[in-house]
Amino acid sequence: MKKVTGAEAIIKLLKEEGVSTIFGYPGGAITDLYDALMDADLKNIIARHEQGAVHAADGYARVTGDVGVALLTSGPGATNGVTGIATAYCDSIPIVVLTGQVPRALIGNDAFQEVDIVGITRPCTKHNYLVSSIEELVPTLREAFHIARSGRPGPVLVDLPKDIITAKFDYPAKKAMVMPSYQPNIEPHPRQVEKACKAIIKAKCPVLYVGGGVILANAQDDLIELTRKLNIPVTMTLMGLGAFPGTDPLSMGMLGMHGSFCANMAVAECDLLIAVGARFDDRVTGKLSDFATRAKVIHIDIDPTSISKNVRVDIPIVADCRNALKAINQWFNTQSGINLEEERACHQPWFEMIQKWTEQHPMTWHDDESGIIKPQYVVEKLNELTGGDAIITTEVGQNQMWAAQFFKFNKARHFVTSGGLGTMGFGLPAAIGAQCAFPEKTVIDIAGDGSIQMNIQELATARQYHLPIKIAILNNNYLGMVRQWQELFYNRRYFATPMEVLPDFVDLAKAYGAVGLRATKKSEVESVIKEALSTDNVVLMDFRIAREENVYPMVPAGKATTEMLLV
Amino acid sequence: MKHTISVQLRNNPGVLSRVTGLFSGRGFNIESLCVAETMDCEISVLTIVSRGDAAVIEQITKQLHKLIDVIKVTDMAEFPYVEREMVLLRMKAMENTRAEVLRIADIFRAKVIDVSAKTFTIEVTGSSSKVNACIELLRPLGIKEIVRTGTVAMARAPKNK
Ligand SMILES: Cc1ncc(C[n+]2csc(CCOP(=O)(O)OP(=O)(O)O)c2C)c(N)n1
Ligand SMILES: [Mg+2]
């Protein structure tokens, strides 16, 4: 058999794993790998910053459900990728990050561009490896992909010393993977399923509280089946948006700090909380001792550490969300003596209560006659003019919350946002990854004027690869979310948050060869969006919005979720 | 509550720092930690003594188990078990205390393992509380130096089989 180099083996393995696109940035330690990639039929997207490359791989993974791959050089290349890795880690996104490393003989010598990236990323990867012998290369990469995509997904980093990349060896045949120390539990325990189902039957006021785990498990159809079967209202976390159709009457929208009035009230008043693929984050629960105090709690999650971490759980089900929901549906389908019609009817008064809450305080915003652009209006127009059929990525801050509140996500994997880490600068590179995966789809980054500057250089990447992403900057000339806190809790002391110098975003777009559009009046919003959507190029829209508009409802940090500040 | 947790893990590079990083990163406490290879050189056993209420200990065991290199986690509180730790004590050898030191050492079945003109070194092995008791009795007699291991623990073999 002909010997292969480490680089050739890596490429062969990437193809075996179904990889078609690699997001990366070159450098000394991985030049051999890029040299081999020049002749490989893999698509290479070269970003303008390694953070951008990792976010793009992450965005690609979020919209496709496949493992995203990023390739970075040693030292500064690897450290630049860390924020991207941590972002993927906090949202359980499957990516494999390959980093170059100095040759093995130099490791530990403070060699040029050497960092202990395995040490640095240990707490923000699901697992990581330094490949220390050529025999380990292929099995390690196989394990890396397996770990990234199975169980609770997450980023895996593989550090590749330069001399491993250049070594010659026999490519090992595929072997069954034996990992006795890694056996995620994906099948629900039938007894727990039965307990859960019986609790559901008993409940008069149940609520489904759904998180990103449902999307990661591709369980949206099973979730819809369950809600239809039993008429159970659904609320979603930021990461869960799209897991259930946002326009469905049973959808209460998002819960938590900036969630809807009805969702937070329903969770406070429900007698059964069915958490699926969600982790009771502090942004969701508010003051823990006041959270869902009347409810029995069912918690379905693939990660046992999520269960009973923050909130006491009555019926835990450790399993893949899809398998668990299927098992629950199956139970209701096959159990004799259950009249689904009656079950649904029994939840009707509860549903009516929820509708009353919605009418009392709908998710809304105040328009006025001034003609000043309200950010919520921009988001609603984006929703309307795309027919809701777009992949929306976001930056972080008010822009992210307005996107979450006013865009109606009807499908999973259409909302791409950094939830757990809240990484400003995520949206633009993530949009690049999403557009790579779906060249025909409309991909829009809903951005803030602060965040967009954190990875603005990726405009060049989007241009280079003809990725016609659209960026809608909700430009309030502030680090708006922090300013909102200053307004509400720091006596309006606006320090550090005014963006005293901003680039002219229209000119900036032009400088990159993209299209820049601006709207300063409400009346211009629609035409700007229409023009952007019909332009086959990267478009940056600068919406000059009401500067001190706030995100409402808002639960102040540490307060009970029923103590909402409303519009 | 004090808990002794036994962790079986793949003997991979960096595995110890995965465990200690988990404890420091999540604010779990480590009272002592002991690790060495088992009969199988690819597997190590690590014994950690930690403190926390039931919820904390539950999180600790689950989080340990989540580490990819960890094969098995046992909270020893669930079974009858034996545990030992060892301390080496360097005592001042003074005319008026020598006999008393040796008498205490004898009570605790400790061994004198090194002697010089001015000092002698004692090895004490036992449960944590026995080791502590011995140290407390010896302290007034002039301890110059202490080196102590963490606890190692093993479940008791089933009795009737
Ligand atoms: C990398 C990073 N740095 C700092 C923060 C803290 N932070 C959260 S929101 C925000 C303001 C964002 O401003 P902008 O992008 O203009 O969005 P807006 O809130 O105005 O819509 C800041 C600074 C963060 N989330 N991420
Ligand atoms: Mg802003």
Short mmCIF file of N, CA, C and O and ligand atoms in Angstrom, two decimals, chain A residues 398-399 448-450 474-480 499, ligand 2:
data_model
loop_
_atom_site.label_atom_id
_atom_site.label_comp_id
_atom_site.label_asym_id
_atom_site.label_seq_id
_atom_site.Cartn_x
_atom_site.Cartn_y
_atom_site.Cartn_z
N GLN A 398 -29.23 44.35 22.60
CA GLN A 398 -30.63 44.62 22.32
C GLN A 398 -31.03 44.06 20.96
O GLN A 398 -32.12 43.49 20.80
N ASN A 399 -30.14 44.20 19.99
CA ASN A 399 -30.44 43.70 18.63
C ASN A 399 -30.84 42.23 18.66
O ASN A 399 -31.77 41.80 17.98
N GLY A 448 -25.84 44.94 15.95
CA GLY A 448 -25.76 46.23 16.65
C GLY A 448 -24.53 46.96 16.13
O GLY A 448 -23.61 46.35 15.59
N ASP A 449 -24.52 48.28 16.35
CA ASP A 449 -23.40 49.07 15.85
C ASP A 449 -22.11 48.75 16.60
O ASP A 449 -21.02 48.88 16.06
N GLY A 450 -22.24 48.28 17.83
CA GLY A 450 -21.04 47.90 18.58
C GLY A 450 -20.54 46.53 18.12
O GLY A 450 -19.39 46.38 17.69
N LEU A 474 -28.96 47.59 13.66
CA LEU A 474 -29.91 48.41 14.40
C LEU A 474 -29.06 49.42 15.16
O LEU A 474 -28.61 49.17 16.28
N ASN A 475 -28.79 50.51 14.47
CA ASN A 475 -27.74 51.44 14.93
C ASN A 475 -28.32 52.46 15.91
O ASN A 475 -28.97 53.41 15.51
N ASN A 476 -28.05 52.25 17.19
CA ASN A 476 -28.48 53.20 18.21
C ASN A 476 -27.31 54.04 18.72
O ASN A 476 -27.45 54.79 19.68
N ASN A 477 -26.17 53.84 18.09
CA ASN A 477 -25.01 54.63 18.47
C ASN A 477 -24.61 54.41 19.94
O ASN A 477 -23.98 55.23 20.58
N TYR A 478 -25.01 53.28 20.44
CA TYR A 478 -24.71 52.93 21.83
C TYR A 478 -24.39 51.44 21.91
O TYR A 478 -24.88 50.65 21.09
N LEU A 479 -23.67 51.06 22.94
CA LEU A 479 -23.68 49.67 23.38
C LEU A 479 -24.98 49.56 24.16
O LEU A 479 -25.05 49.70 25.38
N GLY A 480 -26.04 49.35 23.38
CA GLY A 480 -27.38 49.63 23.85
C GLY A 480 -27.83 48.82 25.05
O GLY A 480 -28.47 49.34 25.96
N MET A 499 -21.10 55.12 21.58
CA MET A 499 -20.11 54.86 20.54
C MET A 499 -19.77 56.22 19.92
O MET A 499 -20.35 56.63 18.93
MG MG C 2 -25.88 49.56 19.62
#
